Every structure is written in C-alpha cells, then in structure tokens.
Coordinates of C-alpha atoms in Angstrom, one line a residue:
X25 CA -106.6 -133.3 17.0
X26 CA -104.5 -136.4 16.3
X27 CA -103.1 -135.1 13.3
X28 CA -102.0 -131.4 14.8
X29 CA -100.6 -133.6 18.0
X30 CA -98.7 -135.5 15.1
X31 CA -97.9 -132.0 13.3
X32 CA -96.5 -130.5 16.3
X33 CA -94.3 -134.1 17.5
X34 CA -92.4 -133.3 14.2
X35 CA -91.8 -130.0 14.2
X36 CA -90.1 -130.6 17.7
X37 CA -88.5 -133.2 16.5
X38 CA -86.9 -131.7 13.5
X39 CA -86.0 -128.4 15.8
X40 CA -83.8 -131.0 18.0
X41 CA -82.4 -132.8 15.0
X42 CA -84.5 -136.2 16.4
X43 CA -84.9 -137.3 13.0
X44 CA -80.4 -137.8 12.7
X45 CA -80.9 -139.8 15.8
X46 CA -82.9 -142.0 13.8
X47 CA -82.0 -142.3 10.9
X48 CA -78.4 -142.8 11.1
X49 CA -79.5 -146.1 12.6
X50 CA -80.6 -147.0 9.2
X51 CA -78.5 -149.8 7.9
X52 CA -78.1 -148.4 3.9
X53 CA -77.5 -144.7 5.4
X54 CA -79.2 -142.8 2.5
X55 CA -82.0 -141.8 4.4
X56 CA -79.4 -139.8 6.8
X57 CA -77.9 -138.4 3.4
X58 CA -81.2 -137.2 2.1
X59 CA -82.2 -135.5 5.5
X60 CA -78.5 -133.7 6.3
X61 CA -79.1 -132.4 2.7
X62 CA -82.7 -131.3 3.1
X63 CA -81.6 -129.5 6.2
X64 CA -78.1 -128.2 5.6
X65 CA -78.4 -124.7 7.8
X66 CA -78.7 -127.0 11.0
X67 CA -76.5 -126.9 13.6
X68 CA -76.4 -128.6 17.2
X69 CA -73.5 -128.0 19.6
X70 CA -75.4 -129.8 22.0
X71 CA -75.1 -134.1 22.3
X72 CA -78.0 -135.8 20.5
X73 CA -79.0 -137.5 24.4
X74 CA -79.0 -133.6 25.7
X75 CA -81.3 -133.0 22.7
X76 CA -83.5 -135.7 23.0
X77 CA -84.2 -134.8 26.6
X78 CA -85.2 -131.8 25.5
X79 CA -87.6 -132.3 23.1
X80 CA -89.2 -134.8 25.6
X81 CA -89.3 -132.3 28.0
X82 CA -91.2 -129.6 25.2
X83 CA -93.6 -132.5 24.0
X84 CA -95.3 -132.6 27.2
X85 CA -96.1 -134.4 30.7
X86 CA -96.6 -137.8 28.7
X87 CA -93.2 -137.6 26.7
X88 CA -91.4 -136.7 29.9
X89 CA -93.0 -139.8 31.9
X90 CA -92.5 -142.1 29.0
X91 CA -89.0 -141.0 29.2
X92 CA -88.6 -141.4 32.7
X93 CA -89.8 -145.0 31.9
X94 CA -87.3 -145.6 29.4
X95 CA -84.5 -144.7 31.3
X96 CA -84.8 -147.6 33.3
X97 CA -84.0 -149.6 30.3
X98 CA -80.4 -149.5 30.3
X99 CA -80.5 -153.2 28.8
X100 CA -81.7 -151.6 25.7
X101 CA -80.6 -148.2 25.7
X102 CA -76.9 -146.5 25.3
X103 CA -75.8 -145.3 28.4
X104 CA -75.4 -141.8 28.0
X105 CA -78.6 -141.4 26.8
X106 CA -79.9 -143.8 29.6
X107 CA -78.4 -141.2 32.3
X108 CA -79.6 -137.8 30.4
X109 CA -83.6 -139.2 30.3
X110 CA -82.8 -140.2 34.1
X111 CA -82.6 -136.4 34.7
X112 CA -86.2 -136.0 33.6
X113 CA -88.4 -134.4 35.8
X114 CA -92.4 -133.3 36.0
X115 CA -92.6 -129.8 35.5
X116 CA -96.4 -129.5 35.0
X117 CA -98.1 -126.0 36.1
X118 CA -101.5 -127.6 38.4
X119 CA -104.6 -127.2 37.0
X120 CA -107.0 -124.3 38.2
X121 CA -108.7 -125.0 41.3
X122 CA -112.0 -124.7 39.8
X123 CA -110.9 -127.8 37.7
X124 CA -110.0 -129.5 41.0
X125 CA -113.5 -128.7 42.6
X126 CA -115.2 -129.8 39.7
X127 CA -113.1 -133.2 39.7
X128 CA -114.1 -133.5 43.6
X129 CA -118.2 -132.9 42.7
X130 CA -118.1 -135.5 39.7
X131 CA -116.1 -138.3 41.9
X132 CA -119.0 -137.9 45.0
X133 CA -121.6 -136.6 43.1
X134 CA -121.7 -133.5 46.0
X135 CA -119.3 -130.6 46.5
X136 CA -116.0 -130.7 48.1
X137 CA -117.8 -128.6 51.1
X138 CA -119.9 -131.5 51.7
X139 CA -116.9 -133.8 51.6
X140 CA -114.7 -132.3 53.6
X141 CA -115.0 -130.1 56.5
X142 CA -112.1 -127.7 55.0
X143 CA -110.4 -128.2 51.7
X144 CA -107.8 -125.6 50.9
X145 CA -108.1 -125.1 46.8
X146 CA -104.6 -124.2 46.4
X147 CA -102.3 -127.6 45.2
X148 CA -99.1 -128.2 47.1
X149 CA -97.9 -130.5 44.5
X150 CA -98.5 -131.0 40.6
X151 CA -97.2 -133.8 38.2
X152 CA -98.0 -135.0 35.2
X153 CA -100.8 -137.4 36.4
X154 CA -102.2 -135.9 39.5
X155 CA -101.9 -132.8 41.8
X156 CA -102.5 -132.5 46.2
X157 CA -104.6 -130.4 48.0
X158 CA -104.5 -130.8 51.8
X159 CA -108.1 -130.3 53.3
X160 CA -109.7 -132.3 56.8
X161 CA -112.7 -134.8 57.0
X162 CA -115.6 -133.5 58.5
X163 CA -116.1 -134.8 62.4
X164 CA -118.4 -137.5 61.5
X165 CA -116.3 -138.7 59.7
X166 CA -113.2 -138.0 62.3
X167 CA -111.9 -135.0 61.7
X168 CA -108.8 -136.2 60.4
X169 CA -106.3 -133.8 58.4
X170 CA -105.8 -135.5 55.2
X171 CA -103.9 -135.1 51.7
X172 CA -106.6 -135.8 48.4
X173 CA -104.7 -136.4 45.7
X174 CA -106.8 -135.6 42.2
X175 CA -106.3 -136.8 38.5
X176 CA -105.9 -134.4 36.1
X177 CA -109.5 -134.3 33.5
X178 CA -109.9 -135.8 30.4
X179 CA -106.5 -137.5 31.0
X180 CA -108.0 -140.6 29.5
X181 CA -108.5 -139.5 26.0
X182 CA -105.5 -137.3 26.2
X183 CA -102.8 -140.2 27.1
X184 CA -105.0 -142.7 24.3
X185 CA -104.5 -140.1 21.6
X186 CA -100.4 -139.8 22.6
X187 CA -99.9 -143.7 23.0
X188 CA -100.9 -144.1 19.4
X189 CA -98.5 -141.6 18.0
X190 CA -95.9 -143.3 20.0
X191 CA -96.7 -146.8 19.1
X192 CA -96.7 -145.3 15.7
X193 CA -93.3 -143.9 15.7
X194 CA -92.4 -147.1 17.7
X195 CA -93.3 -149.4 14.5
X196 CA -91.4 -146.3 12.3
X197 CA -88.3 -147.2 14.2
X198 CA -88.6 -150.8 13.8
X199 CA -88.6 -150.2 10.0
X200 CA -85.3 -147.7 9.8
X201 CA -83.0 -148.6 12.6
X202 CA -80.8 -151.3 13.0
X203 CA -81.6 -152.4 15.8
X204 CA -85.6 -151.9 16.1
X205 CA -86.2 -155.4 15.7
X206 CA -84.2 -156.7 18.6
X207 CA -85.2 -153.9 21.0
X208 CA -88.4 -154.3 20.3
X209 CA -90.0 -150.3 20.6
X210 CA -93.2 -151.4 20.0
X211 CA -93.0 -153.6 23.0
X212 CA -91.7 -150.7 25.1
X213 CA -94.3 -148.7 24.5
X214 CA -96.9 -151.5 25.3
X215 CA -95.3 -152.0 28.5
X216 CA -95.4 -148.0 29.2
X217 CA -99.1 -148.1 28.1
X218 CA -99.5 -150.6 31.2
X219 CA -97.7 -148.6 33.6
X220 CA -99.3 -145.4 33.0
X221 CA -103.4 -146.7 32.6
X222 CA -102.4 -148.2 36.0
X223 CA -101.2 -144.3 37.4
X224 CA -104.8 -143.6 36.3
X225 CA -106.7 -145.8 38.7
X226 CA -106.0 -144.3 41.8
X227 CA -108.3 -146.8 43.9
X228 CA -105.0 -149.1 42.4
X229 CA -102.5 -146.5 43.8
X230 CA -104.6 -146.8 47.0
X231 CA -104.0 -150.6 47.7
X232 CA -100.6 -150.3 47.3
X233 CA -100.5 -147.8 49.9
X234 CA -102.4 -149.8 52.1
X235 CA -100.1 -153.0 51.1
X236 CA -96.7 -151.2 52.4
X237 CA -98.6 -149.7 55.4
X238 CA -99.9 -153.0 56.6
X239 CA -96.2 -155.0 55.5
X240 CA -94.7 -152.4 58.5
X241 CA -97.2 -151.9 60.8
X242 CA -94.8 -152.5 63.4
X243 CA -91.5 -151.2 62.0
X244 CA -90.4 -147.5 63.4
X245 CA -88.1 -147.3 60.5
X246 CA -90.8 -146.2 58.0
X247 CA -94.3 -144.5 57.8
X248 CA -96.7 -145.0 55.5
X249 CA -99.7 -142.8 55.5
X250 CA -103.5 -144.4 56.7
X251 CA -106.2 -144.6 53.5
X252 CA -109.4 -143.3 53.9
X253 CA -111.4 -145.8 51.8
X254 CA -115.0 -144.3 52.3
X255 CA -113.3 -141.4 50.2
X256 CA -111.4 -142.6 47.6
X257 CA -112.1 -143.4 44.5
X258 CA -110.5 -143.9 41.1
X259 CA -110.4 -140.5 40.3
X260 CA -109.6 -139.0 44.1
X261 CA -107.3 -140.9 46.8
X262 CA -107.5 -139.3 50.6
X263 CA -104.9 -140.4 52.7
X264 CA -102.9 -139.3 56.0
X265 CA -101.8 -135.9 55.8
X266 CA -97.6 -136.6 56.6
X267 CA -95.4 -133.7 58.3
X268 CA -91.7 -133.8 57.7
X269 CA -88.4 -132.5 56.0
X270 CA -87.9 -133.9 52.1
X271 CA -84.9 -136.2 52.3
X272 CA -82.8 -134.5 49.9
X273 CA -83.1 -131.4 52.4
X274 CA -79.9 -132.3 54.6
X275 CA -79.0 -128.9 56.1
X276 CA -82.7 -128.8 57.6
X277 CA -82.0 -133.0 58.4
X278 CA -79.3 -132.0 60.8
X279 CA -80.6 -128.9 62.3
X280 CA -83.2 -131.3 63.2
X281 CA -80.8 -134.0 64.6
X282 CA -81.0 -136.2 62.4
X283 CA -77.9 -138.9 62.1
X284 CA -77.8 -139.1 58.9
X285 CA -75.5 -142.4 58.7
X286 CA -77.9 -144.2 60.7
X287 CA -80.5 -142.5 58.6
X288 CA -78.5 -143.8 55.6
X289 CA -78.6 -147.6 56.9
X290 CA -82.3 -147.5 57.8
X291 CA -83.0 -146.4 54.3
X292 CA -80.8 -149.7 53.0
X293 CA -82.7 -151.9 55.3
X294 CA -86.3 -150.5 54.7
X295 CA -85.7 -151.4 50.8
X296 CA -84.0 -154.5 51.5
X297 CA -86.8 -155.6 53.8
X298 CA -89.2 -155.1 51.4
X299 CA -87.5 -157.1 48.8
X300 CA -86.9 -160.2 50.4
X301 CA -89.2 -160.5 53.3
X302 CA -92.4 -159.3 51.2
X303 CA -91.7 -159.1 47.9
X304 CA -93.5 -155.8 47.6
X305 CA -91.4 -152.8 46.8
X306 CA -92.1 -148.9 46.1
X307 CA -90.2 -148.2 43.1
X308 CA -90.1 -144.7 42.5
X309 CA -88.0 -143.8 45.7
X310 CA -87.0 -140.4 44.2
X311 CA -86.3 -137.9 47.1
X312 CA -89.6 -136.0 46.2
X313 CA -91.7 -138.9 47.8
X314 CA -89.4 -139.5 50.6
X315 CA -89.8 -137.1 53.9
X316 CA -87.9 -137.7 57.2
X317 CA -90.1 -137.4 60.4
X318 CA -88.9 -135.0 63.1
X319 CA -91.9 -135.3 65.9
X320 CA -91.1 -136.9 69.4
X321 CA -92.9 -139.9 68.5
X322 CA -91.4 -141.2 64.9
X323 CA -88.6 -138.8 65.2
X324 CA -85.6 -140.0 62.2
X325 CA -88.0 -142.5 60.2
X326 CA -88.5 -142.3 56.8
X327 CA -92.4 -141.3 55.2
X328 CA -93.4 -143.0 51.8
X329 CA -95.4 -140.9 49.5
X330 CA -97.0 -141.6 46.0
X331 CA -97.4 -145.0 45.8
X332 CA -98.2 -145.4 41.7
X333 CA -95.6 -147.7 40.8
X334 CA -94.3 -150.5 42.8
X335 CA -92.4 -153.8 42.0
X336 CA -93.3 -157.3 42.7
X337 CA -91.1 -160.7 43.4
X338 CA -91.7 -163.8 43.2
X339 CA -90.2 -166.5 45.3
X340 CA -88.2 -167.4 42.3
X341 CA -87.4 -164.0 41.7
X342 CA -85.9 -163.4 45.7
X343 CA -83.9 -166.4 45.0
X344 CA -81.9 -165.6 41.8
X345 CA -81.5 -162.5 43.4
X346 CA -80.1 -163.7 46.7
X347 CA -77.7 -166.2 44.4
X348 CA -76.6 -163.5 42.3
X349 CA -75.9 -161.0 45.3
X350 CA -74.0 -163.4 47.2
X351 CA -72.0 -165.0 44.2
X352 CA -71.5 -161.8 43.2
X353 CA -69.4 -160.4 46.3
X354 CA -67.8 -164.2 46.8
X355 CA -66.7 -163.7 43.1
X356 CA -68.3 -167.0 42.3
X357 CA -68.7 -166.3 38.8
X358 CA -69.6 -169.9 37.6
X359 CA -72.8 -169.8 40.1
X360 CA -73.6 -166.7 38.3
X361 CA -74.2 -168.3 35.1
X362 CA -75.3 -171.0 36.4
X363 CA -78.5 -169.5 38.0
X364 CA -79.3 -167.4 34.9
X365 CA -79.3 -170.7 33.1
X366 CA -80.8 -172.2 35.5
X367 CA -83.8 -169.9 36.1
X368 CA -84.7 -170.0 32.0
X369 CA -83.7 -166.3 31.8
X370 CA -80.6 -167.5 29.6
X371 CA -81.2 -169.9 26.7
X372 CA -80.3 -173.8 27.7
X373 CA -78.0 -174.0 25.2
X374 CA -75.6 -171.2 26.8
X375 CA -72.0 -172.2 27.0
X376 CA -71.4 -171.7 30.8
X377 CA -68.0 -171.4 30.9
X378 CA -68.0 -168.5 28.2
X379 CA -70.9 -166.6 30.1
X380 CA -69.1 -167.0 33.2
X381 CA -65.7 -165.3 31.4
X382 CA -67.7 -162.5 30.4
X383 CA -69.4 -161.8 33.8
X384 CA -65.6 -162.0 35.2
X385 CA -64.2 -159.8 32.8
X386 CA -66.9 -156.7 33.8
X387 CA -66.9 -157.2 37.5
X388 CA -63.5 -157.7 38.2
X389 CA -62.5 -154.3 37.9
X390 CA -65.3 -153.4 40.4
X391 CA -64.4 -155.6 42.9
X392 CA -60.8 -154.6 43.1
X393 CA -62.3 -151.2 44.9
X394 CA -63.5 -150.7 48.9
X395 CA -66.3 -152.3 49.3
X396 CA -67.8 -148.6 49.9
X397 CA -67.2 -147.7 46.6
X398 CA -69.2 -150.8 45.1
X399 CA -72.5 -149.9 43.7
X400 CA -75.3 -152.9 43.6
X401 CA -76.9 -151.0 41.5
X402 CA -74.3 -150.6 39.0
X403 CA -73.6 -154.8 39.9
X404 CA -77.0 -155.2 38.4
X405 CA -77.0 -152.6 35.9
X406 CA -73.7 -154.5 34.7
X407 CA -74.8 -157.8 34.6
X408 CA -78.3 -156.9 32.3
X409 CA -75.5 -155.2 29.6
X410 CA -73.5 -158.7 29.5
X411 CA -76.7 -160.5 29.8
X412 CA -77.8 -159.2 26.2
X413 CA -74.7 -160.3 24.6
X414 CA -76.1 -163.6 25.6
X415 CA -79.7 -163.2 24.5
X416 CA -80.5 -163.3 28.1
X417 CA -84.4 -161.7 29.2
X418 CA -84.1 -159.2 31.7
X419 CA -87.6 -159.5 33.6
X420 CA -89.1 -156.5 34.1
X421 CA -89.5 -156.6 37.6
X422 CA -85.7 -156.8 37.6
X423 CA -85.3 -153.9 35.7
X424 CA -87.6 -151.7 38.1
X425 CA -85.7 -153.2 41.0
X426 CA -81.8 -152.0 39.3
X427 CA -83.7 -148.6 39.1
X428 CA -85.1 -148.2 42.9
X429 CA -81.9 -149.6 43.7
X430 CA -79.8 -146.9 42.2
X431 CA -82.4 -144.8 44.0
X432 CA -81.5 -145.9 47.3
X433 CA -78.1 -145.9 46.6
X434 CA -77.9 -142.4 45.6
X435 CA -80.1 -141.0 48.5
X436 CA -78.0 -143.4 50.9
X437 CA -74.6 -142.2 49.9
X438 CA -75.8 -138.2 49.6
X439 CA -76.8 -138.7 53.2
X440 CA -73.1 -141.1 54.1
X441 CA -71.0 -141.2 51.6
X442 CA -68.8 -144.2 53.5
X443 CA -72.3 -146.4 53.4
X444 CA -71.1 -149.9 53.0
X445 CA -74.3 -151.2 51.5
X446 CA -72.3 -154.6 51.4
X447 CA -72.9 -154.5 55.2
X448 CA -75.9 -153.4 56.3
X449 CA -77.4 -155.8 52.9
X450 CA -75.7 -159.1 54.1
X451 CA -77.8 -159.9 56.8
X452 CA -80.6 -159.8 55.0
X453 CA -79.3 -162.3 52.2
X454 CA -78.3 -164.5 54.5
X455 CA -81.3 -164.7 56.4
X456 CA -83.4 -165.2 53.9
X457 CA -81.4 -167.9 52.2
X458 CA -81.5 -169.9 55.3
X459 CA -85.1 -169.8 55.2
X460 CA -85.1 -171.3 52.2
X461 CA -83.4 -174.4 53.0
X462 CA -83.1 -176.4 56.5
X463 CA -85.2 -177.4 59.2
X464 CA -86.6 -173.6 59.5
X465 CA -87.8 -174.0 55.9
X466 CA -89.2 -177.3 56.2
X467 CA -91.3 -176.5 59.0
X468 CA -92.7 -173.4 57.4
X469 CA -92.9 -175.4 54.8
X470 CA -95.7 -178.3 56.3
X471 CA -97.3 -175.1 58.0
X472 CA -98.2 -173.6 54.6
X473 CA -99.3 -177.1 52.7
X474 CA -101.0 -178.4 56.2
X475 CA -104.5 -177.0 55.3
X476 CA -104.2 -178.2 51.7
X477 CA -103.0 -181.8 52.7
X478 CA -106.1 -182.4 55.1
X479 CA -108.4 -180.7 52.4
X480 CA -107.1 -183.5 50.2
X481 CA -105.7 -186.6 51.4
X482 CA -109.6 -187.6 53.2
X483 CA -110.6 -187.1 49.5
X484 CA -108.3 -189.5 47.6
X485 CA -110.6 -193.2 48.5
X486 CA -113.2 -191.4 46.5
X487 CA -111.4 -190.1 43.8
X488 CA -109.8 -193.2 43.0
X489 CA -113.1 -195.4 42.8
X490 CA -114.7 -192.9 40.8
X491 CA -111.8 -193.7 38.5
X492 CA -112.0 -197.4 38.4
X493 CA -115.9 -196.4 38.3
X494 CA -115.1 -194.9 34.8
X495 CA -112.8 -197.3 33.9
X496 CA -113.3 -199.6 31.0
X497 CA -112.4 -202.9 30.1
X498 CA -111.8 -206.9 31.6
X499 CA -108.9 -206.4 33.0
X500 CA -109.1 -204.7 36.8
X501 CA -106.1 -206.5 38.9
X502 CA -103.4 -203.7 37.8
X503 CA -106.0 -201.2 39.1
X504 CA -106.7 -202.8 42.5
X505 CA -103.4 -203.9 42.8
X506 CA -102.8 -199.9 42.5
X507 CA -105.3 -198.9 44.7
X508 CA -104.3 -201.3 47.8
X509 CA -100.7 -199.7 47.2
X510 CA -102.0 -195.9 47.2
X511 CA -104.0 -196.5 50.5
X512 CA -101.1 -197.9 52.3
X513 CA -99.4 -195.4 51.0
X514 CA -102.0 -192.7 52.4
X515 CA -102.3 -194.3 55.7
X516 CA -98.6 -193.7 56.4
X517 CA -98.6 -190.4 54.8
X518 CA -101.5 -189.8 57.1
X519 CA -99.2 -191.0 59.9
X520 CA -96.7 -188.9 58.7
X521 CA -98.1 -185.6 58.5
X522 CA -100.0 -186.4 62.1
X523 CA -96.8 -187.0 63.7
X524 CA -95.1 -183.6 62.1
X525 CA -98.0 -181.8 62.9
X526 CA -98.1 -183.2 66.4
X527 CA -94.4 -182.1 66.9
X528 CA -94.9 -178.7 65.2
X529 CA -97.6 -178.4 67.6
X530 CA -95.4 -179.0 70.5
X531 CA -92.8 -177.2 69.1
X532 CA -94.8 -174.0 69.1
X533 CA -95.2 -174.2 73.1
X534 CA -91.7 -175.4 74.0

C-alpha cells in the first residue's frame, strides 16, 4: 500500500511540475537540466505556489492539513507560497453514517440508541480528522442536546503510512535543495507528526475545551461549550450543542443586531485575555469555528468550537511578548534586541546595535501609517523574517501565536475595518506588565511561595545536621560556625515572612 501511496504522490507531483520546485533548489543545477529535458512537452501558466497548492489539495486530507501547518511557517517559507498554502481548506466528503454508527458501538461497546436518546446519522460537518452529528442524552443522563464529534476509522494506520512518505521526501529535500539543511524539513514534519497524533486523541481535544470553558466562566464576551465526560472518549467527544450565526456571515450578524465594531473589539480582547492573563489560547480561530450568539441571554458573544490545537505561554513567553509589543509601538528598537538577546532566542554573541538597525529598517515604514492600518500580526510576522538573518529561534509557540493573530486580525477588521487593535490591546499590556513588577507583584508573589516557604524553612535544622551528620573529617568549627549563622538567619526570615504574611492578611480585610 506504501509503495502505490508513494506511486501515486509522484505522479501528482510530476503533473504539477513539483519536482522544478525542487530541484532548482539544487546548488549544481543539473538535476533541473536533466528533468526540463526529460519532460520538455510541459507547460504551466500557473505560479509554482498556485501549483503546489494544488497538488496538496489532490493528495488528500493529510497533505492539505500538513499544508495548512506549514503555512504558519513564514520564518522558513517564501511568502507567496506562505499566503497560497494559507488558503487551504478541508474539503473531505463525511464518511457514511453506517461508519459513524459503527465508530459509536466500538467506543461504548453498545449502540448509539443506547447512548443517546436521539442521534441524527446525518454529519453537519466533515474535516479531515473528524465529522459532527448532533443527537441528545438520554433523560438519565439529562436530556441535554449535544454535538458528538467522531474520528474518522483506521485514521491511525492511514496518517503512519503518509508521515513516512513525507519524512522521506523531507530527508530527499535535505539532500537537493540549498537550503534543506538550514530549514530543517525533517524537523517540520516531526513537529506536524506531533500536532496531528494529538488531533487524534480527542479525550486531549476535550481538556482543552474544558480549560477555555473554565478560564471564562464568568466572561459574557465568549462561550465555550459544557463536556460531557461520562461520554467521551478518545475516539468520540460529546459536548454542548451551540446555536448561532458563523462569524464570517455579516449580512445575517446585522439583521440580528449585532454591532459589529463592538463585536470587532470583544473579539481583540477575548484573544488578548487569553494570552496574557492565562497563557492558554485557541489557535485555529478560523471563522468556521467561530459563531456569534443571538439569544436574549448571551446575545453578541462570540462561541468557540473545535478545540484541537491550542497554544501555550510561559511566563517568560508573556513577557518578551509584552516587551516587544510595547517597544515596538514606542519605536524602541534597542529594547527590541535587547530582549531577544536577552531571552537566549538570539545567540549572545549578537551585535546589538546591528540587530537593532535591521529591526528599524523593516518597521519603520510600518509605523509611518495610522495606527489602524498597523497589523501586529504582520509586526510579528516581520520581526521572525529579520530574526533569521540573525540565526534567531523562533519558538514555536510564537509561531502559532503570529498565526491566530492574523486570525483575529482578519475577522476583526472584516467585521470594522477602522479597528485600532493598538487600542483596545494596550490595556492589556500594560496591565499585565505592572503585575509583573511593584508592590502588586510582590505580594502575589509571597502568596504563591507562602505554602512552599512554611513546607520548608521548619525543615532546614534537620537538614543541616544530617549534613554535618555525614560530614567527614577533624575539622568541624567552619561547619558550626555556619550552622549558628543559617539559624539566625532563619529566625529572621521566619520573622520576615510572619510579619508579611501578617500584613497580607490584614490587607485582604482592609
């Protein structure tokens, strides 16, 4: 099966002319001469990024995904054919409802009409991983309308069989382009084979929905749809069944009365909440998993569907990020470079001053437009291209963050296209730097370590005479000498942290 999988990759590939793409990458060229002559009756009026689209989009659901992947990798990837792959989409007819039955029996070891009091067989949405059927939970187990979402069979062996044809063309291109060795393919593909065996465990995808539900429990400004957990498992996830409009729908958004500007900003500070208050972002904010509630209750709040891939920050992360945003629209340059040096992203032996010329020669020109007219995502996008120049490694939580940024911004400015996302993202930068420093910070700060200080501290008399215990040799003053210092030393730590915790106390009931 391997081999007419492998069969049929090249005959696409030849019939989109993948093989030039390739090849005249490779640095003696003959290779290129050899295949123009061996193929002299071809002819493409088409751009090579067009054609590779295409031949993605005719090699299947895993080819179209692993594009979709790579077009987030505009640090590697030219730009034109970073934007083409970007237009990818799922086009993946379901699977017969028999299949989806059959998936439902094997996952509970019972029929779907002992699962679920009604389960309608027809899908209302197919992709390459998964397809929905809408059904409702018997009444013992509440009744509740729900969306099951199903993996496609035997996707398993089929994605195993695909990732090893593309790691081995990933290795091919190492070998005959240029530039394989720096960009890594092989490593690309590794990371893709991450992303997607994750997609597959949908007990995974489950937790993350239950992770953004939980972060706004008690926001209005976005729904996230309740997990069933006594149904789910990795093969079937039952969740809420959400009513809306699809976001990209605005004709039906403002029959509805929906402000869309307001809806614009709420969408701006929904993402920008999740980045630097919780560190815990869905990234793949494409408007097919974004609907816009119109009942009485949420009526104008934005509902998060499919939640497969999300991102992930650090507190280091949040903090080069904060820097950079706010260096960036001070035009502070230097502190630019400086906190790429500084984080380890760029080599310690960077020249500053010359990285910090380069960042001011790209964003310049940007920053001589209306602030409305600024893309971040472009900001960041910018910043990863002059990065490389300096050998600098773009995290890949970074790179999933330019993308779901671009996201927002595109959905933001289709619904205003005056959104200053300067404006309604300042705030949140600035909070969140002043909670990193001062006397808010310090107090969160002793709140957090409190617990592990008393675990600790009562502990340190012991540890310290089971050390002189083990100690040997004649000489013992240096180590007494050190041990009276560390427990005066203790006792007014001890005094220390009973007097902050004392006023923190009081604090909390002033």
């Amino acid at each position: 099966m391997r081999l007419f999988r492998l069969a049929k990759i090249l005959s696409i590939a030849n019939r989109y002319g993948l093989d030039e793409m390739i090849l005249e990458n490779e640095p003696s060229g003959r290779l290129a001469a050899l295949a123009r002559g061996l193929h002299f009756w071809r002819r493409f009026n088409t751009p090579p990024a067009v054609r590779l689209r295409q031949a993605l989009e005719s090699l299947g659901p895993i080819f179209v995904k692993f594009g979709q992947v790579l077009s987030t990798r505009r640090d590697l990837l030219r730009t034109d054919i970073a934007d083409e792959l970007a237009k990818l989409q799922d086009r993946v007819p379901p699977f017969s409802s028999a299949l989806a039955l059959a998936q439902i029996a094997k996952a509970y070891g019972r029929p779907a009409s002992e699962v679920f009091a009604e389960f309608d067989a027809t899908p209302v949405a197919s992709a390459s991983i998964a397809q929905v059927h809408f059904a409702r939970l018997r009444p013992e187990d509440g009744g509740h309308e729900v969306a099951v979402k199903i993996l496609r069979p035997d996707m398993h062996s089929v994605i195993a069989n695909d990732l090893a044809l593309l790691d081995t063309l990933a290795g091919l291109l190492e070998k005959v382009w240029s530039d394989g060795k720096r960009l890594k393919p092989r490593e690309v593909v590794g990371e893709f084979a991450k992303y997607l065996y994750d997609e597959l465990d949908l007990m995974r995808e489950a937790a993350n929905c239950s992770q953004l539900r939980r972060n706004f429990s008690s926001s209005r400004l976005l729904q996230v749809p309740e997990v069933y957990w006594d149904q789910c498992t990795t093969t079937v996830m039952v969740m809420e069944r959400m009513r809306g409009i699809p976001i990209g729908q605005t004709e039906a958004l403002l029959a509805a009365g929906i402000d869309l500007p307001a809806l614009s900003r709420a969408g701006v500070e929904i993402f920008f909440t999740q980045v630097f208050r919780d560190g815990f972002f869905h990234a793949d904010m494409h408007p097919g998993n974004i609907f816009i509630a119109t009942d009485a209750a949420h009526h104008g709040s934005y509902i998060a569907l499919d939640f497969g891939i999300v991102g992930t920050l650090t507190d280091a992360d949040k903090n080069y990020l904060a820097q950079n945003f706010l260096a960036f629209f001070q035009r502070d340059y230097k502190r630019v470079a400086t906190a790429h040096i500084e984080a380890g992203w760029a080599p310690a032996n960077t020249r500053a001053d010359e990285f910090e010329a380069a960042i001011r020669a790209v964003c310049e020109p940007i920053f001589d437009r209306p602030l409305h007219e600024i893309s971040f995502g472009r900001v960041l996008l910018r910043l990863f291209q002059t990065s490389r120049r300096f050998n600098v490694e773009i995290q890949p939580q970074l790179v999933m963050l330019q993308k779901t940024l671009l996201n927002i911004e595109g959905l933001g400015r289709q619904l205003d296209p005056n959104l200053d996302l300067w404006t309604t993202a300042k705030p949140f930068l600035e909070r969140w730097m002043s909670e990193q420093v001062g006397r808010h910070a310090f107090r969160l700060g002793v709140l957090q370590e409190a617990p592990y200080w008393a675990r600790t501290l009562p502990q340190l008399p012991r540890l310290v005479h089971q050390a002189l215990a083990q100690t040997k040799g004649p000489d013992l003053a240096p180590l007494l000498a050190e041990l009276a210092r560390t427990q005066r030393q203790q006792g007014r730590l001890l005094a220390l942290i009973a007097a902050l915790l004392a006023a923190l106390l009081v604090s909390q009931y002033l």
